[in-house]
mmCIF file of C-alpha atoms in Angstrom:
data_model
loop_
_atom_site.group_PDB
_atom_site.id
_atom_site.type_symbol
_atom_site.label_atom_id
_atom_site.label_comp_id
_atom_site.label_asym_id
_atom_site.label_seq_id
_atom_site.Cartn_x
_atom_site.Cartn_y
_atom_site.Cartn_z
ATOM 1 C CA MET A 1 -15.237 -6.952 -9.947
ATOM 2 C CA ARG A 2 -15.306 -3.307 -10.890
ATOM 3 C CA PRO A 3 -11.930 -1.532 -11.112
ATOM 4 C CA THR A 4 -11.109 0.343 -7.928
ATOM 5 C CA SER A 5 -8.810 3.152 -7.030
ATOM 6 C CA ALA A 6 -6.678 0.626 -5.144
ATOM 7 C CA VAL A 7 -5.792 -1.130 -8.368
ATOM 8 C CA PHE A 8 -5.525 1.748 -10.797
ATOM 9 C CA ARG A 9 -4.320 4.680 -8.686
ATOM 10 C CA PRO A 10 -1.237 6.153 -10.390
ATOM 11 C CA LEU A 11 1.976 6.256 -8.414
ATOM 12 C CA SER A 12 3.441 9.650 -7.646
ATOM 13 C CA HIS A 13 6.758 10.310 -9.328
ATOM 14 C CA ARG A 14 9.758 11.476 -7.384
ATOM 15 C CA VAL A 15 12.761 13.086 -8.953
ATOM 16 C CA LEU A 16 16.205 12.531 -7.481
ATOM 17 C CA THR A 17 17.971 15.891 -7.316
ATOM 18 C CA GLY A 18 21.232 17.034 -5.808
ATOM 19 C CA ALA A 19 19.343 18.187 -2.726
ATOM 20 C CA GLY A 20 17.474 14.917 -2.251
ATOM 21 C CA VAL A 21 14.182 13.514 -3.464
ATOM 22 C CA ARG A 22 11.312 15.791 -4.395
ATOM 23 C CA TYR A 23 7.893 15.056 -5.797
ATOM 24 C CA ALA A 24 7.280 15.751 -9.457
ATOM 25 C CA ARG A 25 3.526 15.739 -9.944
ATOM 26 C CA ASN A 26 3.474 16.456 -13.682
ATOM 27 C CA VAL A 27 5.707 13.812 -15.211
ATOM 28 C CA ASP A 28 5.173 12.493 -18.713
ATOM 29 C CA PRO A 29 6.528 8.908 -18.471
ATOM 30 C CA ALA A 30 7.060 8.680 -22.239
ATOM 31 C CA SER A 31 9.252 11.759 -22.559
ATOM 32 C CA HIS A 32 10.408 11.997 -18.912
ATOM 33 C CA ARG A 33 9.580 15.714 -18.902
ATOM 34 C CA VAL A 34 8.712 17.491 -15.679
ATOM 35 C CA LEU A 35 6.502 20.571 -15.608
ATOM 36 C CA THR A 36 8.254 23.008 -13.286
ATOM 37 C CA GLY A 37 7.524 26.544 -12.200
ATOM 38 C CA VAL A 38 9.695 27.891 -15.009
ATOM 39 C CA GLY A 39 8.500 25.590 -17.782
ATOM 40 C CA VAL A 40 9.119 22.041 -18.919
ATOM 41 C CA ARG A 41 12.387 20.326 -18.042
ATOM 42 C CA SER A 42 13.513 17.059 -19.596
ATOM 43 C CA LEU A 43 14.903 14.199 -17.551
ATOM 44 C CA LYS A 44 16.689 11.107 -18.778
ATOM 45 C CA PRO A 45 15.102 7.811 -17.632
ATOM 46 C CA ASN A 46 17.975 7.083 -15.238
ATOM 47 C CA HIS A 47 17.145 10.272 -13.348
ATOM 48 C CA MET A 48 13.602 9.109 -12.580
ATOM 49 C CA HIS A 49 12.941 7.598 -9.179
ATOM 50 C CA THR A 50 9.389 6.425 -8.541
ATOM 51 C CA ARG A 51 9.651 5.408 -4.902
ATOM 52 C CA GLY A 52 11.469 6.139 -1.696
ATOM 53 C CA ILE A 53 12.374 3.885 1.196
ATOM 54 C CA LEU A 54 10.132 2.881 4.075
ATOM 55 C CA SER A 55 12.388 2.241 7.048
ATOM 56 C CA LEU A 56 11.431 0.420 10.250
ATOM 57 C CA LYS A 57 11.866 1.735 13.791
ATOM 58 C CA ASP A 58 11.558 -1.807 15.206
ATOM 59 C CA HIS A 59 10.362 -5.282 14.258
ATOM 60 C CA VAL A 60 7.836 -7.687 15.738
ATOM 61 C CA TYR A 61 8.848 -10.683 13.626
ATOM 62 C CA PHE A 62 11.516 -11.711 11.185
ATOM 63 C CA SER A 63 11.689 -14.568 8.738
ATOM 64 C CA LYS A 64 14.842 -16.306 7.638
ATOM 65 C CA ALA A 65 15.218 -18.347 4.478
ATOM 66 C CA GLU A 66 18.242 -19.841 2.766
ATOM 67 C CA ALA A 67 18.759 -20.749 -0.881
ATOM 68 C CA SER A 68 21.381 -23.237 -2.023
ATOM 69 C CA GLY A 69 22.187 -25.311 -5.071
ATOM 70 C CA ALA A 70 21.623 -24.151 -8.644
ATOM 71 C CA GLY A 71 19.955 -20.790 -7.979
ATOM 72 C CA ARG A 72 16.401 -20.787 -9.295
ATOM 73 C CA ASN A 73 16.759 -24.561 -9.789
ATOM 74 C CA GLY A 74 18.147 -25.254 -6.325
ATOM 75 C CA THR A 75 16.441 -25.548 -2.957
ATOM 76 C CA VAL A 76 15.103 -23.069 -0.444
ATOM 77 C CA LYS A 77 14.340 -23.617 3.189
ATOM 78 C CA SER A 78 12.849 -21.433 5.874
ATOM 79 C CA PHE A 79 13.512 -21.476 9.590
ATOM 80 C CA GLY A 80 11.351 -20.716 12.600
ATOM 81 C CA ASP A 81 8.088 -22.036 14.007
ATOM 82 C CA SER A 82 7.122 -24.151 11.015
ATOM 83 C CA PRO A 83 10.153 -24.786 8.779
ATOM 84 C CA LEU A 84 9.583 -25.434 5.098
ATOM 85 C CA GLU A 85 11.906 -26.807 2.416
ATOM 86 C CA LEU A 86 11.097 -26.651 -1.303
ATOM 87 C CA LYS A 87 12.701 -27.698 -4.553
ATOM 88 C CA MET A 88 12.852 -24.733 -6.915
ATOM 89 C CA SER A 89 12.583 -24.782 -10.685
ATOM 90 C CA MET A 90 12.344 -22.264 -13.491
ATOM 91 C CA PRO A 91 8.884 -22.390 -15.113
ATOM 92 C CA LYS A 92 8.649 -24.241 -18.418
ATOM 93 C CA THR A 93 7.591 -21.049 -20.186
ATOM 94 C CA ALA A 94 10.849 -19.424 -19.045
ATOM 95 C CA GLY A 95 12.989 -22.307 -20.301
ATOM 96 C CA GLY A 96 13.031 -24.458 -17.163
ATOM 97 C CA LYS A 97 11.762 -27.914 -16.311
ATOM 98 C CA GLY A 98 8.836 -26.647 -14.232
ATOM 99 C CA ASP A 99 9.220 -29.549 -11.803
ATOM 100 C CA GLY A 100 9.338 -27.436 -8.660
ATOM 101 C CA GLN A 101 8.169 -24.158 -7.193
ATOM 102 C CA ASN A 102 9.475 -20.755 -8.263
ATOM 103 C CA PRO A 103 9.964 -17.438 -6.442
ATOM 104 C CA GLU A 104 7.029 -15.815 -8.234
ATOM 105 C CA GLN A 105 4.633 -18.474 -6.886
ATOM 106 C CA LEU A 106 5.898 -17.923 -3.361
ATOM 107 C CA PHE A 107 5.683 -14.141 -3.728
ATOM 108 C CA ALA A 108 2.104 -14.396 -5.046
ATOM 109 C CA MET A 109 1.127 -16.655 -2.136
ATOM 110 C CA GLY A 110 2.629 -14.307 0.440
ATOM 111 C CA TYR A 111 1.174 -11.171 -1.146
ATOM 112 C CA SER A 112 -2.359 -12.570 -1.518
ATOM 113 C CA SER A 113 -2.377 -13.834 2.073
ATOM 114 C CA CYS A 114 -1.048 -10.567 3.462
ATOM 115 C CA PHE A 115 -3.471 -8.455 1.410
ATOM 116 C CA LEU A 116 -6.416 -10.572 2.608
ATOM 117 C CA GLY A 117 -5.368 -9.957 6.211
ATOM 118 C CA ALA A 118 -5.098 -6.217 5.528
ATOM 119 C CA LEU A 119 -8.515 -6.269 3.845
ATOM 120 C CA GLN A 120 -10.147 -7.957 6.834
ATOM 121 C CA LEU A 121 -8.468 -5.525 9.227
ATOM 122 C CA ALA A 122 -9.601 -2.521 7.154
ATOM 123 C CA ALA A 123 -13.168 -3.854 7.153
ATOM 124 C CA ALA A 124 -13.099 -4.387 10.923
ATOM 125 C CA ARG A 125 -11.770 -0.863 11.494
ATOM 126 C CA ALA A 126 -14.639 0.504 9.380
ATOM 127 C CA ASN A 127 -17.144 -1.517 11.466
ATOM 128 C CA LYS A 128 -17.957 -3.562 8.352
ATOM 129 C CA LYS A 129 -16.216 -6.788 9.327
ATOM 130 C CA GLU A 130 -18.816 -8.902 7.537
ATOM 131 C CA LEU A 131 -17.873 -7.378 4.151
ATOM 132 C CA ALA A 132 -14.492 -9.139 4.102
ATOM 133 C CA GLU A 133 -15.163 -12.332 6.064
ATOM 134 C CA ASN A 134 -15.610 -14.454 2.922
ATOM 135 C CA ALA A 135 -13.383 -12.435 0.590
ATOM 136 C CA LYS A 136 -10.699 -13.984 -1.571
ATOM 137 C CA VAL A 137 -7.596 -12.241 -2.868
ATOM 138 C CA THR A 138 -5.728 -13.341 -5.965
ATOM 139 C CA ALA A 139 -2.203 -12.102 -6.701
ATOM 140 C CA ASN A 140 -0.957 -12.518 -10.259
ATOM 141 C CA VAL A 141 2.813 -12.055 -10.403
ATOM 142 C CA PHE A 142 4.272 -11.661 -13.887
ATOM 143 C CA LEU A 143 7.935 -12.314 -14.642
ATOM 144 C CA GLY A 144 9.148 -10.555 -17.768
ATOM 145 C CA HIS A 145 11.724 -8.354 -19.414
ATOM 146 C CA PRO A 146 11.775 -4.654 -18.460
ATOM 147 C CA GLU A 147 10.724 -2.170 -21.139
ATOM 148 C CA ASN A 148 13.834 -0.124 -20.391
ATOM 149 C CA PRO A 149 16.534 -1.636 -22.659
ATOM 150 C CA ASP A 150 19.265 -0.533 -20.224
ATOM 151 C CA ILE A 151 17.982 -2.928 -17.535
ATOM 152 C CA ASP A 152 19.159 -6.507 -18.034
ATOM 153 C CA GLY A 153 17.360 -9.622 -16.782
ATOM 154 C CA PHE A 154 13.813 -9.840 -15.493
ATOM 155 C CA GLY A 155 11.331 -7.648 -13.650
ATOM 156 C CA LEU A 156 7.982 -8.203 -11.955
ATOM 157 C CA ARG A 157 4.462 -6.870 -12.396
ATOM 158 C CA VAL A 158 1.717 -7.604 -9.885
ATOM 159 C CA GLU A 159 -2.065 -7.575 -10.275
ATOM 160 C CA ILE A 160 -4.236 -7.927 -7.168
ATOM 161 C CA THR A 161 -7.879 -8.990 -7.552
ATOM 162 C CA VAL A 162 -10.308 -8.844 -4.631
ATOM 163 C CA ASP A 163 -13.410 -11.037 -4.792
ATOM 164 C CA GLY A 164 -16.248 -10.920 -2.275
ATOM 165 C CA CYS A 165 -15.687 -7.430 -0.860
ATOM 166 C CA PRO A 166 -17.698 -4.761 -2.727
ATOM 167 C CA ASP A 167 -16.392 -1.744 -0.776
ATOM 168 C CA ASP A 168 -13.832 0.239 -2.801
ATOM 169 C CA ALA A 169 -12.754 2.298 0.225
ATOM 170 C CA ILE A 170 -11.932 -0.816 2.240
ATOM 171 C CA ILE A 171 -9.952 -2.267 -0.669
ATOM 172 C CA ALA A 172 -8.025 1.000 -1.037
ATOM 173 C CA GLU A 173 -7.322 1.055 2.709
ATOM 174 C CA ALA A 174 -6.066 -2.527 2.555
ATOM 175 C CA HIS A 175 -3.716 -1.576 -0.284
ATOM 176 C CA GLU A 176 -2.334 1.282 1.833
ATOM 177 C CA PHE A 177 -1.902 -0.960 4.899
ATOM 178 C CA CYS A 178 -0.592 -4.232 3.420
ATOM 179 C CA PRO A 179 3.187 -4.564 4.023
ATOM 180 C CA TYR A 180 3.701 -6.099 0.573
ATOM 181 C CA SER A 181 1.919 -3.178 -1.083
ATOM 182 C CA ARG A 182 3.947 -0.762 1.017
ATOM 183 C CA ALA A 183 7.215 -2.447 0.067
ATOM 184 C CA LEU A 184 6.383 -2.191 -3.634
ATOM 185 C CA LYS A 185 5.010 1.352 -3.398
ATOM 186 C CA HIS A 186 7.433 2.920 -0.920
ATOM 187 C CA GLY A 187 10.452 0.646 -1.181
ATOM 188 C CA ALA A 188 12.039 -1.470 1.523
ATOM 189 C CA GLU A 189 15.426 -1.366 3.188
ATOM 190 C CA VAL A 190 17.658 -4.056 1.701
ATOM 191 C CA THR A 191 21.133 -4.736 3.064
ATOM 192 C CA VAL A 192 23.484 -7.131 1.280
ATOM 193 C CA THR A 193 26.492 -8.326 3.265
ATOM 194 C CA LYS A 194 29.189 -10.957 2.892
ATOM 195 C CA ALA A 195 29.092 -13.766 5.478
#
């Protein structure tokens, strides 16, 4: 597949200021310098903010899952129409036994499925439904250490590959519409409470 704008489009940078979040279109990620109307201003990495928050006015569905046991080596179960329970395990390459599923597998499965649905919807809206009927979407989710040495633990990188749909505009539209893509691009509301 040829690279498309959906895969390689750069994210816009936003700079957190005292007055809120504003777009900074000319950001050099290496030096964290912003070209402003009065020249170049330097920013420390912890002042960079590359996404905002997409909030919901309502919901049409919600999913509930519960983790218990030894964290990434425990169990997870979902509730609802078709409950699922899985044994979790750190991958062997990350020092685990690899004898169960891991969150990255589940995330990749959800993202690829959701993106395929968005792709087929985008094709139907463009009156080109046949272009995405036999498409396949692969999500590669990478678990690794952040480049920023001030961030401890792991981070994720995602690569989406679309096979069987040659239309770059439809792929780009699917990337804009897919809720997983939106969550990663725009952010999602996350509330942590104590039960």
